[in-house]
XYZ file of C-alpha atoms in Angstrom:
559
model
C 6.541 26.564 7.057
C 4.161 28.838 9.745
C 1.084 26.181 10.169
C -1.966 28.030 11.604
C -1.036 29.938 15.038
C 0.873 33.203 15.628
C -1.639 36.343 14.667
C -3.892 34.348 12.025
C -5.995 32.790 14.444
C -6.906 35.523 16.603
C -7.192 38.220 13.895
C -9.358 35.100 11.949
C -11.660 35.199 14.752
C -11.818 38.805 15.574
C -13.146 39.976 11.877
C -15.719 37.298 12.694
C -16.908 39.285 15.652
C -16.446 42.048 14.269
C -18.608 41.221 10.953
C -21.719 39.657 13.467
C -21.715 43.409 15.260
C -21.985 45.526 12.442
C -25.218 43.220 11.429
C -23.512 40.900 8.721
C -24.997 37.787 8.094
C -23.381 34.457 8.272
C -22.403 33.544 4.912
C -20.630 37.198 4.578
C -18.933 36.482 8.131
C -17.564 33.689 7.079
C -16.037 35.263 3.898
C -14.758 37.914 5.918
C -12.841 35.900 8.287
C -11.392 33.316 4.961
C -10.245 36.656 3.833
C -8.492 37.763 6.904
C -6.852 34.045 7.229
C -5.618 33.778 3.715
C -4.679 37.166 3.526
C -2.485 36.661 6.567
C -0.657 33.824 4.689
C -3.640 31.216 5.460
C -2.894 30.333 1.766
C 0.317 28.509 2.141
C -1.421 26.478 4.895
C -4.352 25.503 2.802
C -1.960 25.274 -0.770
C 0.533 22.725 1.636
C -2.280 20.661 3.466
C -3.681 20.085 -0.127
C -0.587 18.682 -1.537
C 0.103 16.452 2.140
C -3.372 15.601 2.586
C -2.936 11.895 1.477
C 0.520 11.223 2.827
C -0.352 12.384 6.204
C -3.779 10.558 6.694
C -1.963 7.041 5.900
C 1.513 7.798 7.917
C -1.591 8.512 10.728
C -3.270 5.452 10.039
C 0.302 3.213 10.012
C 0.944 5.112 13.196
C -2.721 4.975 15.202
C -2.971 1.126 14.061
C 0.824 0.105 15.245
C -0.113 2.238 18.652
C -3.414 0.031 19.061
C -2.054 -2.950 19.125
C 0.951 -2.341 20.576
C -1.413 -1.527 23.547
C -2.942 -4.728 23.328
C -0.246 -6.697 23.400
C 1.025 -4.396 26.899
C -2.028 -5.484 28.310
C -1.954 -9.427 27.336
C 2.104 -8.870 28.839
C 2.962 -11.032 25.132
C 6.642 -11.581 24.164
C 8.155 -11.718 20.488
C 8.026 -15.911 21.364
C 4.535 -15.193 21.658
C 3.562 -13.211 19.124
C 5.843 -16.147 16.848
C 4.080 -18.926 18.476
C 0.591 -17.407 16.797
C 2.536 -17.497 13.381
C 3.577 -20.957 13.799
C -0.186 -22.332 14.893
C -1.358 -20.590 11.617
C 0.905 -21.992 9.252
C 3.656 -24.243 10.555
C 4.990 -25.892 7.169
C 5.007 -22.213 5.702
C 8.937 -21.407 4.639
C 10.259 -19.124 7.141
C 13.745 -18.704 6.957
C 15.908 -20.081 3.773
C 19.617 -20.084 4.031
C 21.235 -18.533 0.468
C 24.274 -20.379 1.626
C 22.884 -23.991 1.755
C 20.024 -24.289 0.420
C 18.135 -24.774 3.471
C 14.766 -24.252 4.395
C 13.293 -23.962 7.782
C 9.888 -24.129 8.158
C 7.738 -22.460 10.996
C 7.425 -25.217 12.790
C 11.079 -26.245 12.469
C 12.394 -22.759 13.342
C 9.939 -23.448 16.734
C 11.622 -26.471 17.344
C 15.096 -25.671 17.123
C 14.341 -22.384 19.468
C 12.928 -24.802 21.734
C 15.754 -26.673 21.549
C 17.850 -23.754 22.612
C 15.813 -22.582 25.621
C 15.887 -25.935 26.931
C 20.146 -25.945 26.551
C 20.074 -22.695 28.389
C 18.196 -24.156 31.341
C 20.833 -27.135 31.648
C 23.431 -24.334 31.484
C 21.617 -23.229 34.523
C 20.985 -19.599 32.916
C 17.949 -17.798 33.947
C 16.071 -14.475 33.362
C 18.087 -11.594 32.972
C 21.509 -13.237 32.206
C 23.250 -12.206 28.999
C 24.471 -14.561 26.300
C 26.943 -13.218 23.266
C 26.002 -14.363 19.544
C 29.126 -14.040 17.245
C 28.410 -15.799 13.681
C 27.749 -14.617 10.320
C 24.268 -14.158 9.444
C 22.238 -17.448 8.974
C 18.982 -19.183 10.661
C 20.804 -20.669 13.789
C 21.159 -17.312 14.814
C 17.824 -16.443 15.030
C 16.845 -19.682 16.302
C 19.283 -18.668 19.114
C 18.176 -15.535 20.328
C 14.359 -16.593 20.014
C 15.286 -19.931 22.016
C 17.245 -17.866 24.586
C 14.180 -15.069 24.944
C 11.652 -18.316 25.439
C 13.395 -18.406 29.137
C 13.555 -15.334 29.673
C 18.111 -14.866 28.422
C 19.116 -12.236 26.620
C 21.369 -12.069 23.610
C 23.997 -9.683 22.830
C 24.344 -9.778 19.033
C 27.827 -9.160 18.126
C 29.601 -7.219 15.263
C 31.131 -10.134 13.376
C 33.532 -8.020 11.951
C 35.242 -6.949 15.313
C 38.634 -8.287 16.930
C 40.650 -7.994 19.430
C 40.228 -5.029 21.441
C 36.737 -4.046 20.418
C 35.458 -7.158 20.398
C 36.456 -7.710 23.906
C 34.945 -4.307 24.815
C 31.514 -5.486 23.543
C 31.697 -8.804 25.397
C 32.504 -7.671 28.637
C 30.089 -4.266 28.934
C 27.356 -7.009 28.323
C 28.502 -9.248 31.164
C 27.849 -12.598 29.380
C 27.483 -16.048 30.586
C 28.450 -17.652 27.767
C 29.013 -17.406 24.128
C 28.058 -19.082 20.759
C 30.571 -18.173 18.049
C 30.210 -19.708 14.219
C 33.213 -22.302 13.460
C 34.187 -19.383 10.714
C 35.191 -17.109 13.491
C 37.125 -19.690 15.488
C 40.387 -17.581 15.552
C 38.755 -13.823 16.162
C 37.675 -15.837 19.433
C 40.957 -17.703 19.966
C 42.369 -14.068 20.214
C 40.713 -12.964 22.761
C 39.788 -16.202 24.826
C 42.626 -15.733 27.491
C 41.200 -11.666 28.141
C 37.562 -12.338 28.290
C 35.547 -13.449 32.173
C 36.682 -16.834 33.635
C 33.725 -17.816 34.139
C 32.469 -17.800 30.383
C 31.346 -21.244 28.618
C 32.005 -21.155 24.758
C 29.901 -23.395 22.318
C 30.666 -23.200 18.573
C 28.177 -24.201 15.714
C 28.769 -24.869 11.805
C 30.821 -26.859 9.767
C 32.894 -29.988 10.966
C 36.789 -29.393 10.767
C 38.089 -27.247 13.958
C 37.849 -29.711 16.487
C 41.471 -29.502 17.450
C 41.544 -25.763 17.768
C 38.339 -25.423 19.249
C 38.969 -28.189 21.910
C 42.171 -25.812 23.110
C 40.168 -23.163 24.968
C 37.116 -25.770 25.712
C 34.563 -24.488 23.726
C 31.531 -27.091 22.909
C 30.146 -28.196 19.867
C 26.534 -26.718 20.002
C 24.929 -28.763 17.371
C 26.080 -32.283 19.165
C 24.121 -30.868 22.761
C 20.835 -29.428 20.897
C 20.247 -33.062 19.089
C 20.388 -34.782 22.486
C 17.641 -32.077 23.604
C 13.864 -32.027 23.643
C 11.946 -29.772 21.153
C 9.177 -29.222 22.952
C 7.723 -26.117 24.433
C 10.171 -25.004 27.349
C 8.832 -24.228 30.806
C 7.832 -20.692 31.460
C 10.040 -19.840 34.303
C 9.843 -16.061 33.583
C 7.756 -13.305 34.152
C 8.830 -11.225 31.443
C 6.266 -8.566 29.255
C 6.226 -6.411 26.146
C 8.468 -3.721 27.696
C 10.965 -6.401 29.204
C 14.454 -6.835 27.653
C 14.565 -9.048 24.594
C 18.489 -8.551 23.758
C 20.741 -6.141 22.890
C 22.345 -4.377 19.475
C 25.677 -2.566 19.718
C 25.678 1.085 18.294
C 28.421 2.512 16.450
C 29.821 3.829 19.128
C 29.556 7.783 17.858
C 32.487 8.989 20.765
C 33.956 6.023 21.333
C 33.522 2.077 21.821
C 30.516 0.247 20.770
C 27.598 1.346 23.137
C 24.957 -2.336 23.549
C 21.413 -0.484 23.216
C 18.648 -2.634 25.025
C 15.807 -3.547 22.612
C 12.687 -4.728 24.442
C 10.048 -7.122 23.086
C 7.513 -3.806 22.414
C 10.323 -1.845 20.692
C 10.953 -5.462 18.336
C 7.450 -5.399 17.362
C 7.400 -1.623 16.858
C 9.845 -1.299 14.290
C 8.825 -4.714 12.033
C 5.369 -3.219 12.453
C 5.951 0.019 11.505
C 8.272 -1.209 8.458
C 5.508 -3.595 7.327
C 2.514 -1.185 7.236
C 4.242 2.084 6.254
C 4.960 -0.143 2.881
C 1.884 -2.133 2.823
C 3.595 -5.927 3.114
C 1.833 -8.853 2.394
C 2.061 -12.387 4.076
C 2.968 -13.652 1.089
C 6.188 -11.662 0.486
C 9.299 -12.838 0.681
C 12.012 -10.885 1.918
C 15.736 -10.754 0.811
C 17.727 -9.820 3.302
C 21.779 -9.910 2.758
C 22.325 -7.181 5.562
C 24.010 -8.413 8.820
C 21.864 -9.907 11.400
C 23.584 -8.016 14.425
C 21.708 -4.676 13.264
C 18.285 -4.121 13.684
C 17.602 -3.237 9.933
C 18.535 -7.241 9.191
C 17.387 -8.563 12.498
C 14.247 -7.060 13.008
C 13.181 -4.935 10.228
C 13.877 -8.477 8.027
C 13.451 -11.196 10.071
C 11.113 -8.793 12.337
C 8.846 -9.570 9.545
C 8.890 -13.453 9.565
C 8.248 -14.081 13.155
C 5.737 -10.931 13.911
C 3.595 -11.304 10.457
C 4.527 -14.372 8.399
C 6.711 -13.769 5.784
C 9.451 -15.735 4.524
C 12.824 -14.132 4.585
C 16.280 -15.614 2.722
C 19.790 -14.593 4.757
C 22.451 -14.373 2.605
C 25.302 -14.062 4.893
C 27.746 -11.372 3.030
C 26.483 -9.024 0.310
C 27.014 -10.355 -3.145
C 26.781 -7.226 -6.177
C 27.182 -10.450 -8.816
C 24.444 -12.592 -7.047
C 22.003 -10.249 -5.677
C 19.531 -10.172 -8.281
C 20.381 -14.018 -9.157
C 18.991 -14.851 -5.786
C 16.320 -13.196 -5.747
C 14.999 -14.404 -9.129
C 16.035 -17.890 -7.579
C 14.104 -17.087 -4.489
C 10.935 -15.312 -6.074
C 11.960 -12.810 -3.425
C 9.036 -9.442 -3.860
C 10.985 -7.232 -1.075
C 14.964 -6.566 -0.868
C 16.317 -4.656 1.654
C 19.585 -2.186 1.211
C 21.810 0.020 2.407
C 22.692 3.325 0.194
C 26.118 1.406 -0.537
C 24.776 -2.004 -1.822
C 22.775 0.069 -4.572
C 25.702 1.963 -5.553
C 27.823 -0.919 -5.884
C 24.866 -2.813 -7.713
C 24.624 -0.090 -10.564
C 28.663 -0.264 -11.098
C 27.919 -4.160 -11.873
C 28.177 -5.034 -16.062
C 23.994 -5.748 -17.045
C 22.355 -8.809 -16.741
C 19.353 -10.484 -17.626
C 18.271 -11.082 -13.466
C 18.210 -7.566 -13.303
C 15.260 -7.172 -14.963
C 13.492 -11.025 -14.574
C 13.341 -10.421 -10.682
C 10.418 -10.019 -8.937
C 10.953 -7.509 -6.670
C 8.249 -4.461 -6.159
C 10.001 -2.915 -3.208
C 12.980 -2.141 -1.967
C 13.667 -0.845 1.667
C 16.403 0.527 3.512
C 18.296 3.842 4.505
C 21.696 5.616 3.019
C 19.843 5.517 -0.286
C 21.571 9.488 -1.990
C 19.089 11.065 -4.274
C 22.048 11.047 -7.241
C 21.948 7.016 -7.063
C 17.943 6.455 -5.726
C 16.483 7.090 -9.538
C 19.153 5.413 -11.358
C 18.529 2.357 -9.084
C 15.045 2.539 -9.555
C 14.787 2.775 -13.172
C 17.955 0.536 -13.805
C 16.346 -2.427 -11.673
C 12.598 -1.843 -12.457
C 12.057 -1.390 -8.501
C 8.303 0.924 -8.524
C 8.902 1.775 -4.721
C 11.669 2.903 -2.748
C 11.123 2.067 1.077
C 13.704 4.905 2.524
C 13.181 4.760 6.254
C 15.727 6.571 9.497
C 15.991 5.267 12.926
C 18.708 4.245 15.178
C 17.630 0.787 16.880
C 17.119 2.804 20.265
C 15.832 6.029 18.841
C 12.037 7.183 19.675
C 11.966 9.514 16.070
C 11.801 7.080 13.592
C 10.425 8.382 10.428
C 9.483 6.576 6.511
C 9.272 8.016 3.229
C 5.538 6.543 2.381
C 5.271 8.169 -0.741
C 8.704 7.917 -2.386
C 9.463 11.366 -2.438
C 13.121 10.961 -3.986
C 15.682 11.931 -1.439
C 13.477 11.901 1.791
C 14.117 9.745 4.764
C 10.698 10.295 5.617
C 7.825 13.371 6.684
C 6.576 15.090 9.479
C 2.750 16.641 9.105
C 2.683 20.205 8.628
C -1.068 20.116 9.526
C -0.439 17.726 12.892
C 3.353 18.275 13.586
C 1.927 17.164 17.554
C 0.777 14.212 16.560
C 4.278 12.815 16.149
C 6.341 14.998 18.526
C 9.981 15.017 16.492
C 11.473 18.263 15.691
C 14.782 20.217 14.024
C 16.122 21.832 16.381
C 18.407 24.812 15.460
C 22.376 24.412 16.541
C 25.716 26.067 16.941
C 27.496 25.262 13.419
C 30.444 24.941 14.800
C 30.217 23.195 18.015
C 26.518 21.638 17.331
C 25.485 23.072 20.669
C 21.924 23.439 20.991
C 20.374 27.335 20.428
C 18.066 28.076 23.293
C 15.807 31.155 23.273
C 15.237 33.514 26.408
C 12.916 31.348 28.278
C 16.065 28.753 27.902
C 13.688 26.204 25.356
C 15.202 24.569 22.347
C 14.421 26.689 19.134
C 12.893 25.015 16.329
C 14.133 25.355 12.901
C 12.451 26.386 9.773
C 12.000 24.955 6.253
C 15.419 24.448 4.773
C 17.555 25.274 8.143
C 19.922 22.267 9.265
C 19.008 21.084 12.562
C 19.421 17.885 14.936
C 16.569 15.333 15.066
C 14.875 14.899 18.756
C 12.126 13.035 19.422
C 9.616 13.947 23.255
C 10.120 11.692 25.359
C 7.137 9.624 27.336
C 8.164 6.674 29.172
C 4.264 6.010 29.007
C 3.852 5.789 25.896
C 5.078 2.462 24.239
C 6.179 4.711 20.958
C 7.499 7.661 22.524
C 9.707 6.050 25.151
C 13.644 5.577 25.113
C 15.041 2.549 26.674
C 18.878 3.648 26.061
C 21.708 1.569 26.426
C 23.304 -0.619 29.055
C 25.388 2.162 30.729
C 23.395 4.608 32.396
C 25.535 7.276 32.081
C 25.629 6.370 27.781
C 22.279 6.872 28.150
C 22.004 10.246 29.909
C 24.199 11.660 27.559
C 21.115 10.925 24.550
C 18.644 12.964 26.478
C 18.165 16.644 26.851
C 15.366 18.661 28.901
C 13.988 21.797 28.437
C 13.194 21.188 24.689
C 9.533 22.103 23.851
C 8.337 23.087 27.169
C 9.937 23.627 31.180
C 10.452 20.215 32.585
C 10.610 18.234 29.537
C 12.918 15.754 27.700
C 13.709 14.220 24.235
C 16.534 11.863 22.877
C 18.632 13.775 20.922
C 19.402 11.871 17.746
C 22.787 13.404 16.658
C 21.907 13.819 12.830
C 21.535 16.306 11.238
C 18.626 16.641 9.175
C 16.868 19.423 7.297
C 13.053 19.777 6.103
C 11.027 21.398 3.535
C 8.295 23.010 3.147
C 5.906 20.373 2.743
C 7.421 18.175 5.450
C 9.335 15.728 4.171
C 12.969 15.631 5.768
C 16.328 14.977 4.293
C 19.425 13.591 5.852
C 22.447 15.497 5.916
C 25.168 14.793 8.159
C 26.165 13.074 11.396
C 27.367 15.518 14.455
C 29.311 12.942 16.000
C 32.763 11.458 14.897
C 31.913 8.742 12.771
C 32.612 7.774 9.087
C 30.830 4.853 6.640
C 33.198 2.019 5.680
C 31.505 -1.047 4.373
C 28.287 0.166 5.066
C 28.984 0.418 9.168
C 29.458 3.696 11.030
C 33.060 3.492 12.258
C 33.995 6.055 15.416
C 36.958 8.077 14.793
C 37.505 7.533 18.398
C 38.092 4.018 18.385
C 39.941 3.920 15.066
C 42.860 7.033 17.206
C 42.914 4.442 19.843
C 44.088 1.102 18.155
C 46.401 3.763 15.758
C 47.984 4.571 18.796
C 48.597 1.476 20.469
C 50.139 0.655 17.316
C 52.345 3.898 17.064
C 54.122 3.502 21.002
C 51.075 5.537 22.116
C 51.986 8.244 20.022
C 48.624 11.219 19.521
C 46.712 10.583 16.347
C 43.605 12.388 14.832
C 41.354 10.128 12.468
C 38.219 12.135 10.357
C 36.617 10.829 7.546
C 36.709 12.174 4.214
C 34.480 11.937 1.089
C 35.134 9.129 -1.337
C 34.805 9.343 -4.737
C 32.618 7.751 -7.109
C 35.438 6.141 -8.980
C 36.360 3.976 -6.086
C 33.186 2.759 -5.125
C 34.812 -0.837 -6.242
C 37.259 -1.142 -3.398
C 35.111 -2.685 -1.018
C 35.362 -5.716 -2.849
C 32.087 -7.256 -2.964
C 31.706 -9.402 -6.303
């Protein structure tokens, strides 16, 4: 789609001079240049920014308010344990996180204490700013309890995959140079695995049920719970001097060409995403949020919980996916918000009926991976009257939301004020996704319907448009290109592969790098070759995914 530029300006403009020197009056000026524009294909302009008029003015108002206080908050130098302390002052017996599990409610002012709890048990640990402790539990409250306690002093958290071992899991620990870890008691033997290959200089402290003393006590590891009762729950000292753009903790990619990469997440990038999630689909304080998506990804951790500590809401964890007790729980839980992945709504419409289906209260549903054969089934199956389908990485700068439940989009980009948000499609090399460059050696956009990769201008600046990358350096080099839309430029090159249509709104379509979906996580082919051939006397082995069909959408097991 050609928005206004090329020869329709100027030629616009020149019949308008033109017309005022042969004598014409105003009114037939005018006239003269509309006919010029349209008949140069002004039309399509005018017919589009008719039909995107709406969408665009409130993804511009989501994005201008989000970008004003973001600013504010740059300039007051707040931290998420900032921004959560406001919550708490405002409404400290509120529910704010509920444990499916247990029962278990923790109010705002409990959640407070407990974190306090925890920063004060990092000081006696002697941990300071800057140093790095591993999380590795199953989703529940403790969890985020930890990482907020651990941010009050200034620690950062490496959220784990809980479904790693061995190998990997000793990758993820190591490249983030940990102090210490807290494991749950239910991964007690993923941890006894890899106890012996992991830094010397490590502490381990376990929390959860009562039962695995005797293995636990065989590598030293400490019972948490026991050392936070003894602990005050007071405010701890502020002995940092960390701001919005500081490091908060870190989330570990899928790791498209290799090992998991830890991408740094910084307190303005936290806020950024639950604040774009909860105005882009127009939340209310009194929502309640289901979340049963794992807490070591930012769509759980901050897109769900984001919304409990930044605005107010009450969220319930469920640890693992359930397809038999998903709607159960949330007509247990009142919940009005669930958040998905494209393969928890698949596996929910292969469930027999029943009645919760339909009693829920649920208005919206968010998420990403949502395929336009499944996304109206699932709405009209379930009653759900908004689909929330949103894209972005947890270190990307080119986020995008579907505001107006276009069925299939990920989300838009304004035809009328494509500058406004600077993402593009840019065209590549179908075979080797190499990026097409034109004469004056600039990217080359594409046009309506043409597959391209997703980049996003970078501007270290500006608190939306910059890209904090990972850990390594050079991981993070490798995510930014230069050149793109003018000399001397860069952008963070996404990977996916995307197309858009005329009217904006973009679709996903594929993945450039080697990854496949199992279980709902992106799995690198590269990783999977290298345990295959450790396995196989280092023998060579090529791993690529393959499409699954419909019929065995059950083998995940999730009942």
């Amino acid at each position: 789609m050609e928005t206004i530029g090329g020869l329709r300006a100027p030629l616009t403009v020149a019949s308008l001079g033109l017309a005022q020197l042969l004598g014409a009056s105003w009114p037939w000026s005018l006239a003269a240049g509309l006919g010029v524009y349209l008949g140069a294909g002004g039309w399509r302009f005018l017919r589009v920014a008719a039909q995107t008029i709406s969408r665009d003015l409130s993804g511009l108002y989501v994005l201008v308010r989000v970008k004003f206080i973001v600013r504010r908050y740059l300039r007051t130098r707040s931290t998420v344990p900032s921004i959560f302390a406001q919550r708490v002052a405002l409404h400290p017996d509120k529910p704010a996180l509920v444990e499916e599990a247990t029962g278990e409610v923790w109010s705002f002012s409990e959640l407070d204490r407990r974190s306090n709890a925890i920063a004060h048990w990092a000081l006696t640990e002697g941990w300071c700013s800057g140093d790095v402790v591993a999380i590795f539990m199953e989703s529940r409250p403790i969890m985020v309890a930890l990482w907020l306690g651990l941010a009050k002093v200034g620690v950062e958290a490496a959220l784990i995959n809980f479904n790693l071992r061995r190998d990997s899991l000793i990758h993820c620990i190591e490249v983030s140079q940990a102090h210490g870890m807290v494991f749950g008691v239910e991964l007690v033997d993923a941890v006894a695995e890899v106890r012996g290959s992991l830094f010397s200089r490590m502490t381990f402290f376990w929390t959860g049920d009562l039962g695995a003393e005797q293995c636990l006590a065989s590598f030293s590891a400490q019972q948490l719970d026991i050392l936070l009762n003894s602990l005050p729950q007071t405010p701890p000292p502020v002995i940092h001097n960390k701001g919005f753009d500081d490091r908060l903790f870190y989330i570990y990619t899928s790791g498209t060409t290799g090992l998991p990469k830890p991408a740094i997440v910084v307190h303005s990038r936290f806020y950024r995403i639950a604040a774009f999630g909860y105005y882009s689909y127009r939340l209310h304080s009194d929502d309640i949020i289901y979340t049963c998506l794992p807490l070591y990804h930012s769509a759980g951790n901050i897109m769900g919980v984001g919304q409990c500590l930044i605005h107010g809401l009450t969220v319930v964890i469920r640890r693992k996916f359930s397809a038999s007790r998903f709607w159960d729980d949330c007509v247990r839980y009142k919940c009005t918000v669930a958040q998905y992945i494209g393969e928890i709504c698949r596996y929910l419409l292969s469930q027999p009926v029943r009645p919760s289906e339909l009693s829920h209260q649920v208005r919206i549903a968010i998420g990403n991976g949502l395929r336009p054969d499944v996304w109206e089934a699932f709405a009209n199956r379930f009653n759900i009257k908004h689909i929330g389908e949103f894209y972005g990485a947890t270190e990307c700068n080119c986020s995008i939301a579907n505001l107006d439940g276009k069925v299939g989009a990920c989300g838009f980009n304004s035809v009328i004020l494509p500058n406004v948000y600077p993402i593009r499609l840019l065209k590549v090399k179908e075979e080797s996704m190499e990026l097409i460059r034109d004469s004056r050696g600039l990217c080359v956009p594409c046009g309506p319907g043409e597959p391209g990769i997703l980049v996003g201008r970078i501007n270290q600046k500006d608190p939306l448009r910059r890209f904090d990358g990972y850990v390594n350096q050079e991981a993070t080099n490798k995510k930014i290109i230069h050149n793109v839309f003018t000399k001397g430029d860069s952008a963070y090159l996404s990977g996916d592969v995307m197309v858009m249509d005329e009217l904006g709104y973009i679709y996903f379509r594929d993945r450039s790098g080697d990854t496949y979906r199992w279980r709902g996580e992106n799995v690198s082919t590269t990783e999977v070759e290298g345990i295959l051939s450790s396995l196989l006397n280092q023998r060579d082995v090529a791993v690529y995914g393959v499409s699954v069909p419909v019929a065995t959408w059950w083998c995940w097991g999730l009942n």
